[in-house]
Every structure is written in C-alpha cells, then in structure tokens.
mmCIF file with all atom_site columns, C-alpha atoms in Angstrom:
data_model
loop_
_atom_site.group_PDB
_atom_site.id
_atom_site.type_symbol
_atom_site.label_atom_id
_atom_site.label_alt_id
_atom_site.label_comp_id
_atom_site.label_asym_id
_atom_site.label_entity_id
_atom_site.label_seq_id
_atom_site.pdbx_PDB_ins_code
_atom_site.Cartn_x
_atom_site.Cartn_y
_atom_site.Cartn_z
_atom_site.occupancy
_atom_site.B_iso_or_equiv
_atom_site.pdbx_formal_charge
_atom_site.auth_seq_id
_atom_site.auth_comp_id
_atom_site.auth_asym_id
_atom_site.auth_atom_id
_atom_site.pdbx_PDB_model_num
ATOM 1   C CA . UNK A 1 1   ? 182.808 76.787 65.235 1.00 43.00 ? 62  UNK A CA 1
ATOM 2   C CA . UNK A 1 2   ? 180.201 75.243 62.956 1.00 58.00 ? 63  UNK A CA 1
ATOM 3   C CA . UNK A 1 3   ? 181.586 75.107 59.143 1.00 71.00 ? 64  UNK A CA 1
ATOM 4   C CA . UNK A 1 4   ? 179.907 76.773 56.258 1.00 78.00 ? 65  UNK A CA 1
ATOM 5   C CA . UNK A 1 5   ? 178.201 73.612 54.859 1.00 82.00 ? 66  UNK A CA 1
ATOM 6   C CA . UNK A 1 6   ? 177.115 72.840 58.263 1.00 81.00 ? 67  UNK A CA 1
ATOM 7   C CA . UNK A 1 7   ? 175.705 76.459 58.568 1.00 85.00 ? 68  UNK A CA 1
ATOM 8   C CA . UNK A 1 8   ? 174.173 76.421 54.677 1.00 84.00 ? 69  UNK A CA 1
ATOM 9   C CA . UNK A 1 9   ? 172.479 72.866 56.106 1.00 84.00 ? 70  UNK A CA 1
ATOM 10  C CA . UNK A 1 10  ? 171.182 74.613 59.345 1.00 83.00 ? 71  UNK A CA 1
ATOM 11  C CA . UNK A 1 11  ? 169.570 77.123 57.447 1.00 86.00 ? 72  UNK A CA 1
ATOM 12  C CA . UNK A 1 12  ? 167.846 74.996 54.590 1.00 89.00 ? 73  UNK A CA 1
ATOM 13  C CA . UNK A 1 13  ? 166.585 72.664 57.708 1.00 88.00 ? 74  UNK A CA 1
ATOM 14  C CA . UNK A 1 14  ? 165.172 75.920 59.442 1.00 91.00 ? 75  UNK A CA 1
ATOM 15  C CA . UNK A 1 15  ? 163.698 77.338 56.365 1.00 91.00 ? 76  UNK A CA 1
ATOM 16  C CA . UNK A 1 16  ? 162.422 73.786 55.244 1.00 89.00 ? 77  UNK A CA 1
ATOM 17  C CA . UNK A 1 17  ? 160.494 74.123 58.402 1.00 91.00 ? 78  UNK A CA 1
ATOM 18  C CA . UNK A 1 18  ? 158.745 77.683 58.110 1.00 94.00 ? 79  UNK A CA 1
ATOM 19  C CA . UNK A 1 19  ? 157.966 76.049 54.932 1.00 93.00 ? 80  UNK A CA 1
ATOM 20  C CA . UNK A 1 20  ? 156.330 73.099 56.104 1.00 93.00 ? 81  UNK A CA 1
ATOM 21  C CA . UNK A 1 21  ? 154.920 75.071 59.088 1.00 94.00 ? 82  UNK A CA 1
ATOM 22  C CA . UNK A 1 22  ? 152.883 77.348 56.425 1.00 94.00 ? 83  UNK A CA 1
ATOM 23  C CA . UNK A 1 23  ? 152.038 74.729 54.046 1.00 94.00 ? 84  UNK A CA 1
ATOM 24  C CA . UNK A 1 24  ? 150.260 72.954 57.146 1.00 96.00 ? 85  UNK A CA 1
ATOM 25  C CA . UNK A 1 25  ? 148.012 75.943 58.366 1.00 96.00 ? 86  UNK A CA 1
ATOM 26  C CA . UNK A 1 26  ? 146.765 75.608 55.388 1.00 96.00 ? 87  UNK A CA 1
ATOM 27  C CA . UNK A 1 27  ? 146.576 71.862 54.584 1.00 96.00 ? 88  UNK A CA 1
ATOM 28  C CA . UNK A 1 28  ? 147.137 70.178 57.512 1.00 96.00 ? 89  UNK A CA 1
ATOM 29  C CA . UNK A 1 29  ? 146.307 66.550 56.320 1.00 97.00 ? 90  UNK A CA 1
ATOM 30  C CA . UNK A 1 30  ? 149.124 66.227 54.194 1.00 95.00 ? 91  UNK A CA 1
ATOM 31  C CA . UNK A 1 31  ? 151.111 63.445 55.144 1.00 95.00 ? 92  UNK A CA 1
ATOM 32  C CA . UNK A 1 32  ? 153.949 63.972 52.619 1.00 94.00 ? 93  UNK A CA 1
ATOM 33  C CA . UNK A 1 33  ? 154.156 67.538 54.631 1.00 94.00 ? 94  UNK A CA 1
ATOM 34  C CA . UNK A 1 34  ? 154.445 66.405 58.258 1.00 96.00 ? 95  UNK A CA 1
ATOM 35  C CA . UNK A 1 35  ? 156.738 63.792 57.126 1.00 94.00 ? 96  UNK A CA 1
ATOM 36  C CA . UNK A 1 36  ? 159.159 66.515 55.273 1.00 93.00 ? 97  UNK A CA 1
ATOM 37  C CA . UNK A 1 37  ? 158.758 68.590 58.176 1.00 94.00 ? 98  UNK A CA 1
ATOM 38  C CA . UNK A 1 38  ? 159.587 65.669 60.770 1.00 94.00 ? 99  UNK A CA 1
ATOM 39  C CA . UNK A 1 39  ? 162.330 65.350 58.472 1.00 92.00 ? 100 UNK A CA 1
ATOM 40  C CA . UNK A 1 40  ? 163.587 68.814 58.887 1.00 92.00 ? 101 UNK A CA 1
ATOM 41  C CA . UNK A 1 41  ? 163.245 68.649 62.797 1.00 94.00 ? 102 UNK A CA 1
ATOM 42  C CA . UNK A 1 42  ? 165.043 65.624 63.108 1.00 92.00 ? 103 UNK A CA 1
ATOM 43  C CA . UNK A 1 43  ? 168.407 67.221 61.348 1.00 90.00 ? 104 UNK A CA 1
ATOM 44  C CA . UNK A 1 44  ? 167.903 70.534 63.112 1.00 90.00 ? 105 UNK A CA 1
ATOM 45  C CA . UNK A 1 45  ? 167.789 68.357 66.489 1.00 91.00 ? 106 UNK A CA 1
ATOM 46  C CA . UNK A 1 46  ? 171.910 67.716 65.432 1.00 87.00 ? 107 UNK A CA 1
ATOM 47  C CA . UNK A 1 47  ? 172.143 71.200 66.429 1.00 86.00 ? 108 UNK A CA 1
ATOM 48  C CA . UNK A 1 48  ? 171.082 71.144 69.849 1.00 86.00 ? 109 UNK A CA 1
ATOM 49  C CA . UNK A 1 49  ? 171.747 70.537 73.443 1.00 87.00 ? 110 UNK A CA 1
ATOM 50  C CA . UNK A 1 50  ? 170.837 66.926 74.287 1.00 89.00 ? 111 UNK A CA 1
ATOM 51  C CA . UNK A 1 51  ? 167.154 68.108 76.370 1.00 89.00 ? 112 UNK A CA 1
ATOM 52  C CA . UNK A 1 52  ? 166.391 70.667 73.252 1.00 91.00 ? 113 UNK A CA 1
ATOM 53  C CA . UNK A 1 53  ? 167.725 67.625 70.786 1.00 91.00 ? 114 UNK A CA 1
ATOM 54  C CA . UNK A 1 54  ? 165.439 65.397 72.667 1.00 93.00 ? 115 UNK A CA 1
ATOM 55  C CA . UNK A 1 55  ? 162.202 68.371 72.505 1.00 95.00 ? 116 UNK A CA 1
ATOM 56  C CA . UNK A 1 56  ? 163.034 68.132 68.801 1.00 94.00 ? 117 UNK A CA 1
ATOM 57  C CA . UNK A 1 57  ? 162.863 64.439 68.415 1.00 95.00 ? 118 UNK A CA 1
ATOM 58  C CA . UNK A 1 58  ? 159.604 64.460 70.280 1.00 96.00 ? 119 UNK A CA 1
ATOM 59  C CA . UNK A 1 59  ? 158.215 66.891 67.824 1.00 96.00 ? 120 UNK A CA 1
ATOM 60  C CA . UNK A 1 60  ? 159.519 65.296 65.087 1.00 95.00 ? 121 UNK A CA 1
ATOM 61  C CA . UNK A 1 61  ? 157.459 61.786 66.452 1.00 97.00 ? 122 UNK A CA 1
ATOM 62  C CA . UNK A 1 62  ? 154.509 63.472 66.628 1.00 97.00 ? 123 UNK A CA 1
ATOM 63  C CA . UNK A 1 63  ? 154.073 64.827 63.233 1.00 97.00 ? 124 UNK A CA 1
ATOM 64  C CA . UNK A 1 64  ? 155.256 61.534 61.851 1.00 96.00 ? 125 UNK A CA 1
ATOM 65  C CA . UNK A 1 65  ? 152.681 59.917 63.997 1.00 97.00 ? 126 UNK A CA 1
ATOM 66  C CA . UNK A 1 66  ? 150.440 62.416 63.004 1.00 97.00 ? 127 UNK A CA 1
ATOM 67  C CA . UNK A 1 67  ? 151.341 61.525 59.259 1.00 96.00 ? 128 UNK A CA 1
ATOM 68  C CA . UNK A 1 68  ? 150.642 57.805 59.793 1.00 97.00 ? 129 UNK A CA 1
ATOM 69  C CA . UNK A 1 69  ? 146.986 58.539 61.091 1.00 98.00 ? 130 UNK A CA 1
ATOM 70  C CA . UNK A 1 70  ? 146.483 60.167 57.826 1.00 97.00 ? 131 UNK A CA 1
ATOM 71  C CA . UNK A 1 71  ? 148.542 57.600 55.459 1.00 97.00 ? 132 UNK A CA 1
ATOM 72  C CA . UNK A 1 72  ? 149.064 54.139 57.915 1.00 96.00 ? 133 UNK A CA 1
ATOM 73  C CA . UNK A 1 73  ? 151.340 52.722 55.062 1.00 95.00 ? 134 UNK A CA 1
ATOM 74  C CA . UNK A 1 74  ? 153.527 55.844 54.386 1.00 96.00 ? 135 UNK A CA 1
ATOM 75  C CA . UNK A 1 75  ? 156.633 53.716 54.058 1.00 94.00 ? 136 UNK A CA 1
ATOM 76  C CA . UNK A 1 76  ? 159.143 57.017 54.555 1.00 94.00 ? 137 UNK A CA 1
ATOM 77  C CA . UNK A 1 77  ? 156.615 57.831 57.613 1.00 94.00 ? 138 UNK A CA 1
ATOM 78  C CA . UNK A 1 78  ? 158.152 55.103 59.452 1.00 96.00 ? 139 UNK A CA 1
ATOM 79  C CA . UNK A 1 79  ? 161.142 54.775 58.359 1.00 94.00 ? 140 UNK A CA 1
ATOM 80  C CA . UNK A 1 80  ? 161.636 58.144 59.789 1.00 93.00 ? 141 UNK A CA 1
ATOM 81  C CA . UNK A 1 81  ? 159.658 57.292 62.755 1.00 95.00 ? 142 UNK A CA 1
ATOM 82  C CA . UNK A 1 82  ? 162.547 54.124 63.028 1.00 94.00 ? 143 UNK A CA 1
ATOM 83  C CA . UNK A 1 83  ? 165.308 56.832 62.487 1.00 92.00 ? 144 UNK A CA 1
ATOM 84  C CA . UNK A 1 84  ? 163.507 59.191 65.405 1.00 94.00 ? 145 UNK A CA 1
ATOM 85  C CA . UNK A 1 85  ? 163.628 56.727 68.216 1.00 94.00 ? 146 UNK A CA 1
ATOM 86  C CA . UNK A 1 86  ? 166.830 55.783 66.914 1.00 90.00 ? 147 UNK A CA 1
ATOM 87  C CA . UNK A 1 87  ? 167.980 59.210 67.480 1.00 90.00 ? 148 UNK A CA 1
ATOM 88  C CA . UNK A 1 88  ? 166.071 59.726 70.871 1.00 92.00 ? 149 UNK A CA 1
ATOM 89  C CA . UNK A 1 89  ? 167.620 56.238 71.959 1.00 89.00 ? 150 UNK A CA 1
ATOM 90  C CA . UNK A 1 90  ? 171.316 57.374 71.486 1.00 86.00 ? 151 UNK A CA 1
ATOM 91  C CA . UNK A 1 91  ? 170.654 60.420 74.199 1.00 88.00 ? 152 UNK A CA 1
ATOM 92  C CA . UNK A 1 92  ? 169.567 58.177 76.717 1.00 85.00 ? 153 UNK A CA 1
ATOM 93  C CA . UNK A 1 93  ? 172.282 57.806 79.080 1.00 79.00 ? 154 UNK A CA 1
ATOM 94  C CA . UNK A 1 94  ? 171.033 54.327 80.429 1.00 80.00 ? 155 UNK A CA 1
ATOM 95  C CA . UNK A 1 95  ? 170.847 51.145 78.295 1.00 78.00 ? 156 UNK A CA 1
ATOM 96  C CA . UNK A 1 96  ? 168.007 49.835 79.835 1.00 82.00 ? 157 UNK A CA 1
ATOM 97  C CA . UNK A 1 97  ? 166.062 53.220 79.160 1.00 86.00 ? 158 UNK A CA 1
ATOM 98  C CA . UNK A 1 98  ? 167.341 53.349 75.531 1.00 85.00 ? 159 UNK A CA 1
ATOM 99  C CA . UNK A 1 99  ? 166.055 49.754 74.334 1.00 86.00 ? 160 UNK A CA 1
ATOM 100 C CA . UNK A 1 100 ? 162.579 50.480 74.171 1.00 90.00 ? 161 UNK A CA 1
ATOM 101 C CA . UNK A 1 101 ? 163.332 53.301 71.700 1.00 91.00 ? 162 UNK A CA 1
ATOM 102 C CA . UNK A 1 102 ? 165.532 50.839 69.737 1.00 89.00 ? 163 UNK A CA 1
ATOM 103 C CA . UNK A 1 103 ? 163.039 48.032 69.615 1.00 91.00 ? 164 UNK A CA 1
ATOM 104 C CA . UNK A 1 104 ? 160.247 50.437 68.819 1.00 94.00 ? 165 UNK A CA 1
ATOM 105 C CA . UNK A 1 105 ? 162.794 51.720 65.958 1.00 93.00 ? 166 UNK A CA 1
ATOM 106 C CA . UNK A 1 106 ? 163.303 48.066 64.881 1.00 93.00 ? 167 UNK A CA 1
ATOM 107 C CA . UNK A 1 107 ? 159.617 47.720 64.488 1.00 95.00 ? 168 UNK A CA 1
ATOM 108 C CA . UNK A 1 108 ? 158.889 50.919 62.395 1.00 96.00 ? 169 UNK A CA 1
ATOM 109 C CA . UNK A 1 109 ? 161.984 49.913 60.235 1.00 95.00 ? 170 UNK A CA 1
ATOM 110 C CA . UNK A 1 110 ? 160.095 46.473 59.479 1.00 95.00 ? 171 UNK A CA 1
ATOM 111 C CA . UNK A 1 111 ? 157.076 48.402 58.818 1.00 97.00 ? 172 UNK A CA 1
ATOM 112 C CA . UNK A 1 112 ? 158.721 50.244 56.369 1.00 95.00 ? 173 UNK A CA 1
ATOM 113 C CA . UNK A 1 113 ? 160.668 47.190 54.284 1.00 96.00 ? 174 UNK A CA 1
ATOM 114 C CA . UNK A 1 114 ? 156.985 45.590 54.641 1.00 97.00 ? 175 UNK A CA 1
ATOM 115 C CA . UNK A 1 115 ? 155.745 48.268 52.739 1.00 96.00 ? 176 UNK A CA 1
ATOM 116 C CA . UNK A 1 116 ? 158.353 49.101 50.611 1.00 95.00 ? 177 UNK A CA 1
ATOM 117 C CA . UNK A 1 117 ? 160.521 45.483 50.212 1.00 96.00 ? 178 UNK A CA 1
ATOM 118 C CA . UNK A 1 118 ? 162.894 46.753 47.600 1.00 95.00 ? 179 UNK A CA 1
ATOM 119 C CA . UNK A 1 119 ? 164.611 49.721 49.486 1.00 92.00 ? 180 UNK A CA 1
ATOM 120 C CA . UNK A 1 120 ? 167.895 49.407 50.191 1.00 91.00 ? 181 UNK A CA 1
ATOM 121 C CA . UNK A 1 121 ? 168.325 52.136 53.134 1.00 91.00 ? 182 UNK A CA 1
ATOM 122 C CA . UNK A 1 122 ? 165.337 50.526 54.688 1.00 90.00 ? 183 UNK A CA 1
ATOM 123 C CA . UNK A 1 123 ? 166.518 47.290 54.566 1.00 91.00 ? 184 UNK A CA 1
ATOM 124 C CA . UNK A 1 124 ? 170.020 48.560 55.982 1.00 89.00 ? 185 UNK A CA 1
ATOM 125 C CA . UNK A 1 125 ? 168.234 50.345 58.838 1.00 89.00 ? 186 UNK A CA 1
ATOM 126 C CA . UNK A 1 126 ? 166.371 47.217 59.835 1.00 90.00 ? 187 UNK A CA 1
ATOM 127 C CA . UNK A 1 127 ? 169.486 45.422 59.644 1.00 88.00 ? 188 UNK A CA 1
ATOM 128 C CA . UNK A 1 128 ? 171.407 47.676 61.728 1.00 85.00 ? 189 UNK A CA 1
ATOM 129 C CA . UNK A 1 129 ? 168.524 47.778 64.149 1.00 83.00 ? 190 UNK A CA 1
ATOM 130 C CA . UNK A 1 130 ? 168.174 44.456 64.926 1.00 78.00 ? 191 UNK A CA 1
ATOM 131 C CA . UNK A 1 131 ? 169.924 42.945 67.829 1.00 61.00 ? 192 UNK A CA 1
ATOM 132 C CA . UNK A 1 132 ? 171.652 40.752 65.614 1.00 47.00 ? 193 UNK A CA 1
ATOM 133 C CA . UNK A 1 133 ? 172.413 43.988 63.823 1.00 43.00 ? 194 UNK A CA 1
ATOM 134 C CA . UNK A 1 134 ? 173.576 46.327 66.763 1.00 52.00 ? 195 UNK A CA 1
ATOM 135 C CA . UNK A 1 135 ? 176.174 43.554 67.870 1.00 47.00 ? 196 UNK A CA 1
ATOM 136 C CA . UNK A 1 136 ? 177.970 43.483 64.375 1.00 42.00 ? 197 UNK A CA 1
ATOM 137 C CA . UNK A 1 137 ? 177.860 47.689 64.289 1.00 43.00 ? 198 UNK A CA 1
ATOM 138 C CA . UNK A 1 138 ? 178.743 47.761 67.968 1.00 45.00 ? 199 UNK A CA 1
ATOM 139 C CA . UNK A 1 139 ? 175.983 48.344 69.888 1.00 45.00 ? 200 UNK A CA 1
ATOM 140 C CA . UNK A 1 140 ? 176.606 47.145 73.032 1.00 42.00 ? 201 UNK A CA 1
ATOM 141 C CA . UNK A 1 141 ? 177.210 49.039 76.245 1.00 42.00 ? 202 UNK A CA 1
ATOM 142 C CA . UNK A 1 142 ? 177.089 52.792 76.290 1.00 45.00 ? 203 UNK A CA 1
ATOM 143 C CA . UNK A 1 143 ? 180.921 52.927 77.657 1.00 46.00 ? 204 UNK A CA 1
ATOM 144 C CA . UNK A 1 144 ? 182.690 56.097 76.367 1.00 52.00 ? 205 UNK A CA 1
ATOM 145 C CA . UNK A 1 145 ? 184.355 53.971 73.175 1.00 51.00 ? 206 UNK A CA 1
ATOM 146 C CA . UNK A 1 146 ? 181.670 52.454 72.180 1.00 50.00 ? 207 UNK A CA 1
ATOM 147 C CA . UNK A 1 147 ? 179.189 55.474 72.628 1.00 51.00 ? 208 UNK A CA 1
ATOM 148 C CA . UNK A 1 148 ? 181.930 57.591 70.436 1.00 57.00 ? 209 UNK A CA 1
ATOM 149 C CA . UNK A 1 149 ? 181.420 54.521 67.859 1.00 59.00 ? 210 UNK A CA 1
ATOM 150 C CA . UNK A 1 150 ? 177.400 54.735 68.230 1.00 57.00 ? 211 UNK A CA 1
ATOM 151 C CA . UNK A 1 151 ? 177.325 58.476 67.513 1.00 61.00 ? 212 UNK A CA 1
ATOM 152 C CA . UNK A 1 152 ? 179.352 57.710 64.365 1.00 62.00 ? 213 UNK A CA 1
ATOM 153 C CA . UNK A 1 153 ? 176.537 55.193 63.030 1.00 62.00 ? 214 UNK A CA 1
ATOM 154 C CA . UNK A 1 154 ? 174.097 57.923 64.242 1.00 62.00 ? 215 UNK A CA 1
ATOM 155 C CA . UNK A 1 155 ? 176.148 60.248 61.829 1.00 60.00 ? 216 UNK A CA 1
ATOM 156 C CA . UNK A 1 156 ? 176.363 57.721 59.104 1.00 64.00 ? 217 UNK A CA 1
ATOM 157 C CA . UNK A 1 157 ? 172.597 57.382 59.626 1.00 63.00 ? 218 UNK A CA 1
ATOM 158 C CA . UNK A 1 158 ? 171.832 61.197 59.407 1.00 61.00 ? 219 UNK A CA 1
ATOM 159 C CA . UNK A 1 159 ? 173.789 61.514 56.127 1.00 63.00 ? 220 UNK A CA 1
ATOM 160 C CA . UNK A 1 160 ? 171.562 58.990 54.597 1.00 66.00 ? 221 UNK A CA 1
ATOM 161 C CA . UNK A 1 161 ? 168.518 60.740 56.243 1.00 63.00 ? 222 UNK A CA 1
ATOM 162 C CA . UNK A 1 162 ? 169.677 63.680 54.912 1.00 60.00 ? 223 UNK A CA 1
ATOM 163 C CA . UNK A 1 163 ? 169.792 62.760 51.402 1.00 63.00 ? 224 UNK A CA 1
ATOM 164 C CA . UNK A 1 164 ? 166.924 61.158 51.731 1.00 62.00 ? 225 UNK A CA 1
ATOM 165 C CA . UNK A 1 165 ? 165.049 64.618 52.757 1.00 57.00 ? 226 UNK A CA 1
ATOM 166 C CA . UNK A 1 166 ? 167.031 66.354 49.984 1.00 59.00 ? 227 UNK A CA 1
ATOM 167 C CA . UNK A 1 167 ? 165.906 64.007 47.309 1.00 60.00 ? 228 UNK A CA 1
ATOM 168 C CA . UNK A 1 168 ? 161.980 64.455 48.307 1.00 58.00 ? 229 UNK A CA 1
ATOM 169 C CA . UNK A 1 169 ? 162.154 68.075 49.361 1.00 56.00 ? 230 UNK A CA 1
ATOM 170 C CA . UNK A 1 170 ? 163.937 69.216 45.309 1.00 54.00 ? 231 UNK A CA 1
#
C-alpha cells in the first residue's frame, strides 16, 4: 500500500499534467511547459509497471526533445533529458542494452553544466554519470545487490528531480 505522501505526490504529478496538457493546446511552443510536463511524466513513471514506466519515459523524451527544438540551450531541458535515459537505462535488464541510455544521459548532463556551469545538481548528475562516476556509486553489473543499490541512486536522483519540479512548478 502506497503511503499518503506518496498518494498526495501521485496526484499533484497527475494534475501537474492535465495542467500542462491544457496549457499546450493552447501554446504549444512553450518550452518551459513541455519541460514541466516531461517533468511530471517522469515522476508519475515511479508509479508504474516497468513497460508502462518505460511508455512514460518515452513520452517524457519526446516533449523534452520537443522543448529543445524550441529552446536548444534550455539547461533544465537536458538535464531532464540526462535524468530520462537515466531512468529508461535502469529498466533495461541487459548492461549492454542500458549503456547507450547512460552515455546518451552523460552527454545531456554535460550539455546542461555547459550551459549552466554553476549548478550544483547538474554538476552531481554528470559526475555520477560518468564512468568514472558509476564505478564510485556502484554501477557496475546489474546483479541483484548491486541493481537494489542502483535503484537507490535512481531514488536519490528522483528526490532531487522532484524538488527540482516543485521549485519551478510554485
């Protein structure tokens, strides 16, 4: 059973969705919009089965890539986008089909300090994405202990999402 604040955050993320879903019918070149809305999907996608989590992700890319066409050097854009294949990478079951999504999240992350140098939870993201990165935090093989460590840092990685979308949706 899901707890209250889990519920309460369910809900905000669903509604913070209808929201964005309206506010795009009628002004659907507003980048700060897909990227709240990307925002919303990705924390919803907590709440799923792995192939409806992974549906979600996917949605959540495409509005953030739709958000870049509109604003290339959206810095939260892609650091989202980093935290997205990030997220899609840790529901692959195979390493060699996750890495792709890593490096490609390793590469919006960079994007992101290069636009925005002095952010902290950018900077910690690229860190933690790098190779260099993944073998301090554990990112190795996708054994059952070290997959129960990953999903952790995803967690970890969520919260800061989280407050992130929070912070730019008050």
């Amino acid at each position: 059973m899901e707890s209250s604040s889990e519920l309460d955050r369910l809900h905000f993320f669903e509604q913070a969705c209808k929201i964005s879903e309206a506010t795009y019918a009628s002004n659907p070149l507003d980048a700060d919009n897909l990227t709240r809305w990307a925002g919303a999907l990705l924390e919803l996608s907590q709440f799923q089965s792995v192939p409806d989590s992974q549906k979600m992700i996917q949605d959540a890319i495409s509005k953030l890539e739709e958000a870049l066409s509109i604003n290339p050097k959206k810095h939260d854009a892609l650091w989202c986008l980093g935290n997205a294949q990030t997220s899609f990478a840790f529901l692959t079951n195979k390493e060699d089909e996750a890495r792709p999504y890593f490096e490609k999240a390793a590469q919006y992350f960079q994007q992101a300090v290069d636009e925005d140098p002095s952010n902290e939870i950018y900077l910690k993201s690229l860190e933690i994405s790098t190779s260099k990165g993944r073998r301090r935090y554990g990112v190795i093989e996708c054994d059952p202990l070290v997959r129960k460590g990953l999903e952790k840092t995803v967690h970890i990685m969520h919260s800061l999402f989280n407050d992130f979308c929070i912070n730019r949706l008050e």
